[in-house]
Tab-separated table of C-alpha atoms and ligand atoms in Angstrom:
chain	number	residue	atom	x	y	z
A	4	UNK	CA	-23.306	-4.175	18.748
A	5	UNK	CA	-23.383	-0.503	19.680
A	6	UNK	CA	-20.459	1.689	18.668
A	7	UNK	CA	-19.185	5.248	18.746
A	8	UNK	CA	-16.796	6.014	15.923
A	9	UNK	CA	-15.043	9.254	16.753
A	10	UNK	CA	-13.341	11.034	13.856
A	11	UNK	CA	-10.742	13.333	15.411
A	12	UNK	CA	-10.197	15.644	12.467
A	13	UNK	CA	-13.815	15.136	11.402
A	14	UNK	CA	-13.746	17.979	8.858
A	15	UNK	CA	-10.250	17.253	7.563
A	16	UNK	CA	-9.004	15.988	4.243
A	17	UNK	CA	-8.965	12.304	5.172
A	18	UNK	CA	-12.489	12.368	6.586
A	19	UNK	CA	-13.684	14.210	3.505
A	20	UNK	CA	-11.904	12.120	0.862
A	21	UNK	CA	-11.924	8.630	2.319
A	22	UNK	CA	-13.595	8.001	5.658
A	23	UNK	CA	-17.079	9.467	5.255
A	24	UNK	CA	-17.622	8.018	1.749
A	25	UNK	CA	-16.407	4.613	3.033
A	26	UNK	CA	-18.671	4.782	6.076
A	27	UNK	CA	-21.627	5.616	3.866
A	28	UNK	CA	-20.881	2.613	1.620
A	29	UNK	CA	-20.671	0.358	4.680
A	30	UNK	CA	-24.019	1.773	5.852
A	31	UNK	CA	-25.602	1.242	2.452
A	32	UNK	CA	-24.374	-2.355	2.305
A	33	UNK	CA	-25.911	-2.981	5.721
A	34	UNK	CA	-22.478	-3.760	7.187
A	35	UNK	CA	-22.428	-1.073	9.871
A	36	UNK	CA	-23.839	-2.315	13.146
A	37	UNK	CA	-27.244	-0.659	13.521
A	38	UNK	CA	-26.752	1.002	16.873
A	39	UNK	CA	-23.976	3.421	16.085
A	40	UNK	CA	-22.855	7.017	16.206
A	41	UNK	CA	-20.261	8.646	13.983
A	42	UNK	CA	-18.936	11.613	15.902
A	43	UNK	CA	-17.016	14.246	13.962
A	44	UNK	CA	-14.602	16.205	16.153
A	45	UNK	CA	-13.007	19.423	14.877
A	46	UNK	CA	-12.350	23.042	15.700
A	47	UNK	CA	-14.993	24.560	13.429
A	48	UNK	CA	-18.070	26.011	15.086
A	49	UNK	CA	-20.602	23.457	13.856
A	50	UNK	CA	-23.423	21.544	15.506
A	51	UNK	CA	-24.925	18.173	14.533
A	52	UNK	CA	-27.168	19.730	11.880
A	53	UNK	CA	-24.374	21.761	10.307
A	54	UNK	CA	-22.053	18.739	10.292
A	55	UNK	CA	-24.740	16.668	8.581
A	56	UNK	CA	-25.083	19.396	5.948
A	57	UNK	CA	-21.297	19.385	5.449
A	58	UNK	CA	-21.279	15.603	4.996
A	59	UNK	CA	-24.291	15.839	2.651
A	60	UNK	CA	-22.338	18.218	0.473
A	61	UNK	CA	-19.439	15.766	0.347
A	62	UNK	CA	-21.512	12.686	-0.428
A	63	UNK	CA	-23.580	14.620	-2.953
A	64	UNK	CA	-20.369	15.140	-4.915
A	65	UNK	CA	-19.571	11.421	-5.089
A	66	UNK	CA	-19.646	9.935	-8.575
A	67	UNK	CA	-22.542	7.972	-10.037
A	68	UNK	CA	-24.014	5.073	-8.178
A	69	UNK	CA	-22.006	5.693	-5.038
A	70	UNK	CA	-23.968	8.888	-4.401
A	71	UNK	CA	-26.722	8.463	-1.792
A	72	UNK	CA	-30.377	9.059	-2.641
A	73	UNK	CA	-32.052	11.708	-0.414
A	74	UNK	CA	-33.786	8.947	1.510
A	75	UNK	CA	-30.551	6.998	2.049
A	76	UNK	CA	-28.747	10.110	3.218
A	77	UNK	CA	-31.545	10.960	5.631
A	78	UNK	CA	-31.147	7.545	7.274
A	79	UNK	CA	-27.337	7.721	7.261
A	80	UNK	CA	-27.247	11.233	8.647
A	81	UNK	CA	-29.106	10.115	11.769
A	82	UNK	CA	-25.803	8.451	12.745
A	83	UNK	CA	-23.814	11.685	12.416
A	84	UNK	CA	-22.951	13.867	15.401
A	85	UNK	CA	-20.490	16.644	16.030
A	86	UNK	CA	-18.367	17.790	18.947
A	87	UNK	CA	-16.457	21.026	18.681
A	88	UNK	CA	-12.999	20.638	20.150
A	89	UNK	CA	-9.571	22.130	19.808
A	90	UNK	CA	-7.250	19.139	20.077
A	91	UNK	CA	-4.504	21.297	21.537
A	92	UNK	CA	-6.750	22.237	24.466
A	93	UNK	CA	-6.929	19.637	27.291
A	94	UNK	CA	-10.262	21.032	28.536
A	95	UNK	CA	-11.927	20.101	25.265
A	96	UNK	CA	-11.108	16.424	25.783
A	97	UNK	CA	-13.153	16.450	28.954
A	98	UNK	CA	-16.138	17.754	26.985
A	99	UNK	CA	-15.651	15.016	24.403
A	100	UNK	CA	-15.420	12.382	27.125
A	101	UNK	CA	-18.636	13.715	28.692
A	102	UNK	CA	-20.442	13.504	25.362
A	103	UNK	CA	-19.255	9.944	24.801
A	104	UNK	CA	-20.283	8.969	28.320
A	105	UNK	CA	-23.897	9.860	27.514
A	106	UNK	CA	-24.210	6.236	26.566
A	107	UNK	CA	-22.049	3.169	27.084
A	108	UNK	CA	-21.309	2.003	23.532
A	109	UNK	CA	-19.808	-1.488	23.385
A	110	UNK	CA	-17.019	-0.291	21.108
A	111	UNK	CA	-15.519	3.194	21.058
A	112	UNK	CA	-13.221	3.862	18.099
A	113	UNK	CA	-10.959	6.900	18.288
A	114	UNK	CA	-9.776	7.590	14.736
A	115	UNK	CA	-6.876	10.046	14.587
A	116	UNK	CA	-7.537	11.626	11.190
A	117	UNK	CA	-5.388	14.566	12.252
A	118	UNK	CA	-1.983	15.912	11.272
A	119	UNK	CA	0.509	13.159	12.164
A	120	UNK	CA	2.545	15.654	14.199
A	121	UNK	CA	-0.335	15.678	16.711
A	122	UNK	CA	-0.590	11.907	17.241
A	123	UNK	CA	1.437	11.639	20.428
A	124	UNK	CA	-0.146	14.709	22.012
A	125	UNK	CA	-3.683	13.636	21.123
A	126	UNK	CA	-3.134	10.064	22.356
A	127	UNK	CA	-1.765	11.455	25.616
A	128	UNK	CA	-4.778	13.719	26.110
A	129	UNK	CA	-7.254	10.977	25.222
A	130	UNK	CA	-5.638	8.841	27.898
A	131	UNK	CA	-5.630	11.667	30.432
A	132	UNK	CA	-9.341	12.322	29.796
A	133	UNK	CA	-10.135	8.701	30.703
A	134	UNK	CA	-10.986	7.765	27.119
A	135	UNK	CA	-8.630	4.782	27.002
A	136	UNK	CA	-10.852	2.056	28.420
A	137	UNK	CA	-10.990	-1.656	27.562
A	138	UNK	CA	-13.828	-0.813	25.138
A	139	UNK	CA	-11.693	1.666	23.190
A	140	UNK	CA	-9.762	1.150	19.953
A	141	UNK	CA	-7.433	3.768	18.567
A	142	UNK	CA	-6.778	4.108	14.831
A	143	UNK	CA	-3.644	5.799	13.509
A	144	UNK	CA	-3.082	6.752	9.897
A	145	UNK	CA	0.335	6.656	8.344
A	146	UNK	CA	2.829	8.301	8.438
A	147	UNK	CA	3.603	7.399	12.028
A	148	UNK	CA	6.654	9.544	12.522
A	149	UNK	CA	9.306	10.638	10.070
A	150	UNK	CA	12.104	8.335	11.235
A	151	UNK	CA	12.718	5.501	13.668
A	152	UNK	CA	13.062	7.695	16.750
A	153	UNK	CA	9.847	9.665	16.139
A	154	UNK	CA	7.987	6.460	15.291
A	155	UNK	CA	9.151	4.874	18.547
A	156	UNK	CA	8.147	7.984	20.475
A	157	UNK	CA	4.593	7.891	19.062
A	158	UNK	CA	4.246	4.165	19.680
A	159	UNK	CA	5.579	4.529	23.225
A	160	UNK	CA	3.057	7.270	24.061
A	161	UNK	CA	0.161	5.391	22.511
A	162	UNK	CA	1.135	2.144	24.237
A	163	UNK	CA	1.255	3.882	27.611
A	164	UNK	CA	-2.511	4.282	27.393
A	165	UNK	CA	-3.657	1.531	25.034
A	166	UNK	CA	-2.680	-2.142	24.803
A	167	UNK	CA	-1.191	-3.257	21.477
A	168	UNK	CA	-4.396	-5.135	20.580
A	169	UNK	CA	-6.325	-1.857	20.887
A	170	UNK	CA	-4.103	-0.062	18.360
A	171	UNK	CA	-5.048	-0.196	14.663
A	172	UNK	CA	-2.240	1.231	12.499
A	173	UNK	CA	-3.558	1.689	8.998
A	174	UNK	CA	-1.701	0.892	5.827
A	175	UNK	CA	-4.578	1.178	3.378
A	176	UNK	CA	-2.855	-1.123	0.876
A	177	UNK	CA	-3.604	-4.021	3.223
A	178	UNK	CA	-7.313	-3.269	2.842
A	179	UNK	CA	-7.250	-3.618	-0.942
A	180	UNK	CA	-8.965	-6.793	-2.186
A	181	UNK	CA	-6.069	-7.385	-4.574
A	182	UNK	CA	-3.575	-7.446	-1.694
A	183	UNK	CA	-5.741	-9.914	0.198
A	184	UNK	CA	-5.811	-11.979	-2.969
A	185	UNK	CA	-2.052	-12.077	-2.922
A	186	UNK	CA	-2.141	-13.877	0.423
A	187	UNK	CA	-4.915	-16.152	-0.874
A	188	UNK	CA	-2.833	-16.981	-3.925
A	189	UNK	CA	0.161	-17.941	-1.813
A	190	UNK	CA	-1.451	-19.608	1.169
A	191	UNK	CA	-4.785	-20.842	-0.195
A	192	UNK	CA	-3.207	-22.818	-3.032
A	193	UNK	CA	-0.588	-25.545	-2.809
A	194	UNK	CA	0.444	-25.004	-6.419
A	195	UNK	CA	2.898	-22.147	-6.035
A	196	UNK	CA	4.545	-22.976	-2.718
A	197	UNK	CA	7.132	-25.465	-4.078
A	198	UNK	CA	8.120	-22.888	-6.716
A	199	UNK	CA	8.247	-19.923	-4.358
A	200	UNK	CA	11.968	-19.970	-3.616
A	201	UNK	CA	15.450	-19.132	-4.788
A	202	UNK	CA	15.869	-22.349	-6.780
A	203	UNK	CA	13.045	-21.402	-9.181
A	204	UNK	CA	12.638	-17.642	-8.940
A	205	UNK	CA	15.184	-15.352	-10.592
A	206	UNK	CA	13.905	-12.062	-9.176
A	207	UNK	CA	10.782	-10.206	-8.060
A	208	UNK	CA	9.781	-6.682	-9.061
A	209	UNK	CA	7.239	-4.540	-7.232
A	210	UNK	CA	5.953	-1.436	-9.026
A	211	UNK	CA	3.610	1.179	-7.580
A	212	UNK	CA	3.236	3.890	-10.193
A	213	UNK	CA	1.021	6.955	-10.015
A	214	UNK	CA	0.195	9.531	-12.670
A	215	UNK	CA	-0.929	12.037	-10.048
A	216	UNK	CA	1.469	14.651	-8.756
A	217	UNK	CA	1.393	15.963	-5.214
A	218	UNK	CA	-2.034	17.592	-5.671
A	219	UNK	CA	-2.881	19.878	-2.766
A	220	UNK	CA	-0.401	18.199	-0.423
A	221	UNK	CA	2.710	19.975	-1.702
A	222	UNK	CA	3.969	21.251	1.632
A	223	UNK	CA	3.309	17.951	3.439
A	224	UNK	CA	4.894	15.947	0.637
A	225	UNK	CA	7.929	18.189	0.401
A	226	UNK	CA	8.791	17.308	3.991
A	227	UNK	CA	8.083	13.622	3.388
A	228	UNK	CA	9.135	12.260	-0.019
A	229	UNK	CA	8.454	8.942	-1.732
A	230	UNK	CA	10.646	6.841	0.564
A	231	UNK	CA	8.636	7.758	3.670
A	232	UNK	CA	5.310	8.108	1.843
A	233	UNK	CA	5.284	4.830	-0.110
A	234	UNK	CA	8.348	2.633	0.452
A	235	UNK	CA	8.550	2.512	4.272
A	236	UNK	CA	4.946	1.303	4.413
A	237	UNK	CA	3.042	0.193	1.285
A	238	UNK	CA	5.969	-1.190	-0.720
A	239	UNK	CA	7.478	-3.036	2.254
A	240	UNK	CA	4.091	-4.488	3.158
A	241	UNK	CA	3.800	-5.867	-0.378
A	242	UNK	CA	7.327	-7.224	-0.126
A	243	UNK	CA	6.331	-8.981	3.110
A	244	UNK	CA	3.211	-10.468	1.532
A	245	UNK	CA	5.191	-11.844	-1.371
A	246	UNK	CA	8.212	-12.974	0.661
A	247	UNK	CA	6.874	-14.184	4.024
A	248	UNK	CA	6.793	-17.795	5.186
A	249	UNK	CA	3.383	-19.470	5.507
A	250	UNK	CA	1.931	-18.331	8.850
A	251	UNK	CA	0.761	-20.951	11.347
A	252	UNK	CA	-2.821	-19.692	11.050
A	253	UNK	CA	-4.757	-16.726	9.707
A	254	UNK	CA	-4.672	-14.904	13.046
A	255	UNK	CA	-3.281	-11.382	13.272
A	256	UNK	CA	-0.207	-12.264	15.294
A	257	UNK	CA	0.722	-15.307	13.218
A	258	UNK	CA	0.662	-13.148	10.067
A	259	UNK	CA	2.431	-10.214	11.667
A	260	UNK	CA	5.138	-12.438	13.158
A	261	UNK	CA	6.002	-13.697	9.662
A	262	UNK	CA	6.014	-10.203	8.161
A	263	UNK	CA	8.311	-9.049	10.940
A	264	UNK	CA	10.773	-11.843	10.120
A	265	UNK	CA	10.940	-10.640	6.507
A	266	UNK	CA	11.579	-7.057	7.579
A	267	UNK	CA	14.300	-8.164	9.953
A	268	UNK	CA	15.886	-10.304	7.220
A	269	UNK	CA	16.204	-7.511	4.672
A	270	UNK	CA	19.795	-7.110	3.651
A	271	UNK	CA	21.339	-4.375	5.796
A	272	UNK	CA	22.636	-1.388	3.870
A	273	UNK	CA	26.345	-0.685	3.458
A	274	UNK	CA	27.905	2.454	1.943
A	275	UNK	CA	28.412	0.446	-1.276
A	276	UNK	CA	24.866	-0.840	-1.605
A	277	UNK	CA	23.433	2.561	-0.673
A	278	UNK	CA	25.392	4.139	-3.507
A	279	UNK	CA	24.707	1.364	-6.008
A	280	UNK	CA	21.258	-0.051	-5.242
A	281	UNK	CA	19.081	2.995	-4.531
A	282	UNK	CA	17.925	5.525	-7.120
A	283	UNK	CA	15.935	8.628	-6.271
A	284	UNK	CA	14.293	10.923	-8.777
A	285	UNK	CA	12.203	14.057	-8.968
A	286	UNK	CA	9.787	14.878	-11.781
A	287	UNK	CA	10.180	17.820	-14.054
A	288	UNK	CA	7.508	19.198	-16.371
A	289	UNK	CA	6.074	16.771	-18.908
A	290	UNK	CA	2.947	15.278	-20.413
A	291	UNK	CA	0.411	13.089	-18.626
A	292	UNK	CA	-2.395	11.677	-20.777
A	293	UNK	CA	-1.654	14.265	-23.448
A	294	UNK	CA	-1.763	17.186	-21.019
A	295	UNK	CA	1.174	19.361	-20.053
A	296	UNK	CA	1.889	19.232	-16.309
A	297	UNK	CA	4.228	21.279	-14.148
A	298	UNK	CA	7.439	19.999	-12.634
A	299	UNK	CA	7.584	19.146	-8.932
A	300	UNK	CA	9.450	22.297	-7.916
A	301	UNK	CA	6.687	24.403	-9.449
A	302	UNK	CA	3.930	22.703	-7.457
A	303	UNK	CA	2.221	24.806	-4.840
A	304	UNK	CA	3.690	24.404	-1.356
A	305	UNK	CA	6.957	22.956	-2.692
A	306	UNK	CA	10.329	24.624	-2.127
A	307	UNK	CA	11.608	25.774	-5.567
A	308	UNK	CA	15.032	24.318	-4.671
A	309	UNK	CA	13.578	21.138	-3.160
A	310	UNK	CA	15.665	17.946	-3.041
A	311	UNK	CA	12.671	15.824	-2.080
A	312	UNK	CA	12.365	12.613	-4.072
A	313	UNK	CA	9.140	11.817	-5.930
A	314	UNK	CA	10.538	8.527	-7.244
A	315	UNK	CA	12.485	5.680	-5.663
A	316	UNK	CA	13.792	2.465	-7.188
A	317	UNK	CA	15.876	0.070	-5.156
A	318	UNK	CA	17.269	-3.416	-5.112
A	319	UNK	CA	17.338	-5.505	-1.986
A	320	UNK	CA	17.493	-9.113	-0.883
A	321	UNK	CA	15.892	-11.154	1.874
A	322	UNK	CA	18.638	-12.909	3.758
A	323	UNK	CA	17.057	-16.233	4.608
A	324	UNK	CA	17.106	-19.793	3.305
A	325	UNK	CA	14.165	-19.290	0.953
A	326	UNK	CA	15.396	-16.146	-0.747
A	327	UNK	CA	19.150	-15.693	-0.295
A	328	UNK	CA	20.606	-14.067	-3.408
A	329	UNK	CA	17.262	-13.344	-5.139
A	330	UNK	CA	16.990	-9.652	-6.045
A	331	UNK	CA	13.807	-7.846	-5.028
A	332	UNK	CA	13.372	-4.596	-6.941
A	333	UNK	CA	10.941	-1.982	-5.643
A	334	UNK	CA	9.970	1.188	-7.444
A	335	UNK	CA	7.382	3.839	-6.883
A	336	UNK	CA	6.868	7.332	-8.152
A	337	UNK	CA	4.525	10.181	-8.864
A	338	UNK	CA	3.784	11.552	-12.329
A	339	UNK	CA	4.839	8.320	-14.029
A	340	UNK	CA	3.594	7.005	-17.348
A	341	UNK	CA	0.648	5.034	-15.917
A	342	UNK	CA	-1.306	4.492	-12.730
A	343	UNK	CA	-0.540	0.881	-12.048
A	344	UNK	CA	0.540	-1.332	-9.187
A	345	UNK	CA	1.770	-4.823	-9.949
A	346	UNK	CA	4.256	-7.465	-8.898
A	347	UNK	CA	6.282	-9.465	-11.393
A	348	UNK	CA	7.703	-12.824	-10.391
A	349	UNK	CA	10.371	-13.790	-12.925
A	350	UNK	CA	11.141	-17.493	-12.895
A	351	UNK	CA	14.449	-18.994	-13.910
A	352	UNK	CA	14.688	-20.442	-17.406
A	353	UNK	CA	14.614	-24.221	-17.913
A	354	UNK	CA	17.934	-25.715	-16.784
A	355	UNK	CA	18.489	-27.292	-20.210
A	356	UNK	CA	16.844	-25.950	-23.348
A	357	UNK	CA	15.599	-28.485	-25.879
A	358	UNK	CA	13.251	-26.010	-27.550
A	359	UNK	CA	13.964	-22.646	-28.991
A	360	UNK	CA	12.314	-20.006	-26.826
A	361	UNK	CA	12.457	-16.250	-27.324
A	362	UNK	CA	15.638	-14.639	-26.052
A	363	UNK	CA	14.132	-13.663	-22.673
A	364	UNK	CA	12.431	-17.034	-22.466
A	365	UNK	CA	11.426	-17.720	-18.907
A	366	UNK	CA	8.075	-17.995	-17.202
A	367	UNK	CA	6.686	-14.977	-15.497
A	368	UNK	CA	3.777	-14.413	-13.134
A	369	UNK	CA	2.352	-10.900	-13.090
A	370	UNK	CA	0.122	-10.085	-10.135
A	371	UNK	CA	-1.923	-6.992	-10.992
A	372	UNK	CA	-3.002	-5.015	-7.935
A	373	UNK	CA	-4.572	-1.923	-9.496
A	374	UNK	CA	-6.335	-0.607	-11.450
A	375	UNK	CA	-6.758	-4.180	-12.693
A	376	UNK	CA	-6.988	-6.939	-10.129
A	377	UNK	CA	-5.830	-10.203	-11.626
A	378	UNK	CA	-3.033	-12.528	-12.667
A	379	UNK	CA	-1.209	-13.263	-15.905
A	380	UNK	CA	0.923	-16.390	-16.073
A	381	UNK	CA	3.270	-16.240	-19.035
A	382	UNK	CA	4.170	-19.628	-20.493
A	383	UNK	CA	5.443	-21.036	-23.792
A	384	UNK	CA	3.577	-23.270	-26.201
A	385	UNK	CA	4.283	-25.024	-29.484
A	386	UNK	CA	2.404	-23.052	-32.105
A	387	UNK	CA	0.790	-25.199	-34.813
A	388	UNK	CA	2.982	-25.431	-37.896
A	389	UNK	CA	1.095	-23.887	-40.849
A	390	UNK	CA	-0.563	-26.354	-43.238
A	391	UNK	CA	1.164	-26.660	-46.636
A	392	UNK	CA	1.605	-28.991	-49.568
A	393	UNK	CA	3.038	-32.454	-48.816
A	394	UNK	CA	6.781	-32.811	-49.308
A	395	UNK	CA	7.722	-34.194	-52.749
A	396	UNK	CA	10.558	-36.256	-51.374
A	397	UNK	CA	10.951	-37.985	-48.051
A	398	UNK	CA	12.561	-35.617	-45.564
A	399	UNK	CA	16.064	-36.554	-44.444
A	400	UNK	CA	16.251	-37.975	-40.933
A	401	UNK	CA	16.805	-35.237	-38.346
A	402	UNK	CA	19.827	-35.528	-36.097
A	403	UNK	CA	18.738	-36.095	-32.474
A	404	UNK	CA	19.874	-32.686	-31.225
A	405	UNK	CA	18.087	-30.768	-33.974
A	406	UNK	CA	15.985	-27.891	-32.678
A	407	UNK	CA	12.283	-27.715	-33.475
A	408	UNK	CA	10.187	-24.664	-34.413
A	409	UNK	CA	10.514	-21.874	-31.847
A	410	UNK	CA	7.972	-21.862	-29.040
A	411	UNK	CA	5.498	-19.025	-28.807
A	412	UNK	CA	4.724	-17.007	-25.693
A	413	UNK	CA	1.158	-17.492	-24.441
A	414	UNK	CA	-0.494	-16.362	-21.239
A	415	UNK	CA	-3.123	-17.557	-18.822
A	416	UNK	CA	-5.098	-14.583	-17.605
A	417	UNK	CA	-7.316	-14.274	-14.578
A	418	UNK	CA	-9.396	-11.164	-14.090
A	419	UNK	CA	-10.695	-10.944	-10.529
A	420	UNK	CA	-12.781	-7.854	-11.264
A	421	UNK	CA	-14.662	-9.777	-13.921
A	422	UNK	CA	-14.928	-12.848	-11.714
A	423	UNK	CA	-15.978	-11.154	-8.477
A	424	UNK	CA	-17.241	-7.792	-9.759
A	425	UNK	CA	-15.742	-4.348	-9.305
A	426	UNK	CA	-18.169	-3.531	-6.503
A	427	UNK	CA	-16.101	-5.325	-3.890
A	428	UNK	CA	-15.650	-3.703	-0.508
A	429	UNK	CA	-13.192	-0.807	-0.853
A	430	UNK	CA	-10.005	-0.573	1.226
A	431	UNK	CA	-11.215	2.010	3.761
A	432	UNK	CA	-14.648	0.434	4.110
A	433	UNK	CA	-13.036	-2.915	4.797
A	434	UNK	CA	-10.559	-1.491	7.299
A	435	UNK	CA	-13.194	0.515	9.183
A	436	UNK	CA	-15.400	-2.554	9.495
A	437	UNK	CA	-12.427	-4.565	10.742
A	438	UNK	CA	-11.738	-1.938	13.413
A	439	UNK	CA	-15.346	-2.164	14.579
A	440	UNK	CA	-15.115	-5.957	14.616
A	441	UNK	CA	-11.761	-5.807	16.452
A	442	UNK	CA	-9.969	-7.761	13.689
A	443	UNK	CA	-6.285	-6.844	13.584
A	444	UNK	CA	-5.086	-8.957	10.619
A	445	UNK	CA	-4.911	-6.056	8.188
A	446	UNK	CA	-3.208	-3.609	10.559
A	447	UNK	CA	0.446	-3.073	11.278
A	448	UNK	CA	2.006	-3.947	14.631
A	449	UNK	CA	4.451	-1.539	16.286
A	450	UNK	CA	7.445	-3.876	15.929
A	451	UNK	CA	6.773	-4.311	12.193
A	452	UNK	CA	6.598	-0.592	11.759
A	453	UNK	CA	9.795	-0.025	13.693
A	454	UNK	CA	11.640	-2.702	11.691
A	455	UNK	CA	10.542	-0.972	8.471
A	456	UNK	CA	11.761	2.407	9.736
A	457	UNK	CA	15.037	0.879	10.911
A	458	UNK	CA	15.628	-0.468	7.411
A	459	UNK	CA	14.887	2.766	5.509
A	460	UNK	CA	16.722	5.029	7.903
A	461	UNK	CA	20.239	4.485	6.452
A	462	UNK	CA	18.860	5.567	3.077
A	463	UNK	CA	17.516	8.764	4.603
A	464	UNK	CA	20.865	9.449	6.261
A	465	UNK	CA	22.812	8.792	3.074
A	466	UNK	CA	20.607	11.200	1.123
A	467	UNK	CA	20.872	13.841	3.787
A	468	UNK	CA	24.648	13.796	3.470
A	469	UNK	CA	24.882	13.278	-0.289
A	470	UNK	CA	26.203	16.078	-2.444
A	471	UNK	CA	23.941	15.308	-5.364
A	472	UNK	CA	20.154	15.418	-5.189
A	473	UNK	CA	17.480	13.331	-6.883
A	474	UNK	CA	17.823	12.628	-10.595
A	475	UNK	CA	15.519	14.374	-12.984
A	476	UNK	CA	12.780	12.591	-14.921
A	477	UNK	CA	10.134	14.091	-17.134
A	478	UNK	CA	6.531	13.700	-15.957
A	479	UNK	CA	4.828	10.957	-17.959
A	480	UNK	CA	7.900	8.690	-18.193
A	481	UNK	CA	8.911	5.666	-16.100
A	482	UNK	CA	11.428	7.597	-13.994
A	483	UNK	CA	15.131	8.369	-14.339
A	484	UNK	CA	17.269	6.194	-16.615
A	485	UNK	CA	19.314	5.143	-13.573
A	486	UNK	CA	16.310	3.009	-12.558
A	487	UNK	CA	16.677	1.008	-15.779
A	488	UNK	CA	20.413	0.718	-15.184
A	489	UNK	CA	19.702	-0.686	-11.702
A	490	UNK	CA	17.983	-3.761	-13.149
A	491	UNK	CA	20.093	-3.906	-16.328
A	492	UNK	CA	23.140	-4.509	-14.144
A	493	UNK	CA	21.607	-7.877	-13.238
A	494	UNK	CA	20.706	-8.424	-16.943
A	495	UNK	CA	17.049	-7.693	-16.086
A	496	UNK	CA	14.514	-5.149	-17.288
A	497	UNK	CA	11.340	-3.578	-15.943
A	498	UNK	CA	8.264	-5.053	-17.653
A	499	UNK	CA	7.583	-2.076	-19.902
A	500	UNK	CA	11.156	-2.339	-21.233
A	501	UNK	CA	11.281	-6.091	-21.874
B	2	BG6	C1	-0.885	7.265	0.226
B	2	BG6	C2	0.176	8.266	-0.115
B	2	BG6	O1	-0.536	6.528	1.351
B	2	BG6	O2	-1.050	6.376	-0.885
B	2	BG6	C3	-0.167	9.033	-1.371
B	2	BG6	O3	0.312	9.165	0.970
B	2	BG6	C4	-0.440	8.068	-2.504
B	2	BG6	O4	0.868	9.918	-1.731
B	2	BG6	C5	-1.452	7.008	-2.078
B	2	BG6	O5	-0.960	8.820	-3.587
B	2	BG6	C6	-1.588	5.941	-3.136
B	2	BG6	O6	-2.659	5.120	-2.798
B	2	BG6	P1	-3.510	4.401	-3.930
B	2	BG6	O7	-4.503	3.587	-3.161
B	2	BG6	O8	-4.132	5.487	-4.765
B	2	BG6	O9	-2.548	3.583	-4.713
């Protein structure tokens, strides 16, 4: 298959950090169709040779084995081309269209790696320049808008020129092998399905913790915050994967239909639940891995009086027959104690206890998403009684209800990195290859995205009108104490506290 992959924003942060390294890995693994062009589009005055040199500098800085050898780079760089264009200038789109028309690639991918504020304008211009043809796919990075109305406006503009099946909305969490494993665990095994419901599950906790701060994105982040940056997309996608009904098949629409039902079944917010079930925090100075780090308001690009949240914890429910009444807790934050993403499924205790189990004695399944990819199933077992001298006298008969020795916690551990290797296809590599193949399973449909925005919007409104701002937490901790209180109210605890 021949393809043209056009990176609009070809010298930007996303191209530099994620897309070009991922494309090189796909090339190295032989997964990129042979007859392809990668066309960087940006304002800088570069030509093909200068763009290749720029990419060489980037890939030369990649760690260890992922760095290309000179010979590999020479072969990869033959794919690289450059078109100088100012995306705010309609005339430049005509030049881009002319360059792309030099050959009729079977697939033309237009990747908007630009500032999100430009999405609607760029999509409009691409359409006007005749670049929206049946061979074209358009790729949009999150965030798509900053609220429901702006999200709808972007989707409406894009869908005026492109059909829904041509639009690939990226949520890079869906490209992670561990997130695909989550679907495999649920829908490739019959074992868990009968247990996956309110009768057996007490609650589910989703944690996405980062140790990084806002890095060089201070001004972007300050206008965004953790709710828009992580909850509206990544956290809700994980919630869908864990909570959705089995889809009719593995096709994109069957999966997306089920995710949409989850999003539409999330318990609507009321003034009471908004006040009680949502906690926002902002990091102050602290220690990460033994090093002193600055507080959020001292980060470059951040307003010194900022009320932007860098942490969110919330409790919700899915109002359907499977889940009614089961709390789902989500939390995410920057500058937390560890970089870890995991989901904890807490089962209900046995209905009648004949053994002594530890006080918090119930089974628990921990699904590790990163940095470890694996599962831990926590169970209880009868530990062997220690050997000792025989009793001198016959033991008295035990009354029937007598309790035995306490059970011990044990766990079954599965490490997918060890089993499948850590060199599995990375999220961006996987997603880019899926775009080229036209596979939509791992991309977000417009109605899903709108349902997610509709659900977070009342939180945004409540915060906008609240007198108090986010609660303080010190960098290197697990967030404000109110997040612990949120689960403690239901007699629960976050894993690191239990
Ligand atoms: C991005 C957010 O979508 O996800 C970042 O914009 C965040 O703020 C990142 O750091 C986290 O992704 P990962 O793959 O490192 O967990």
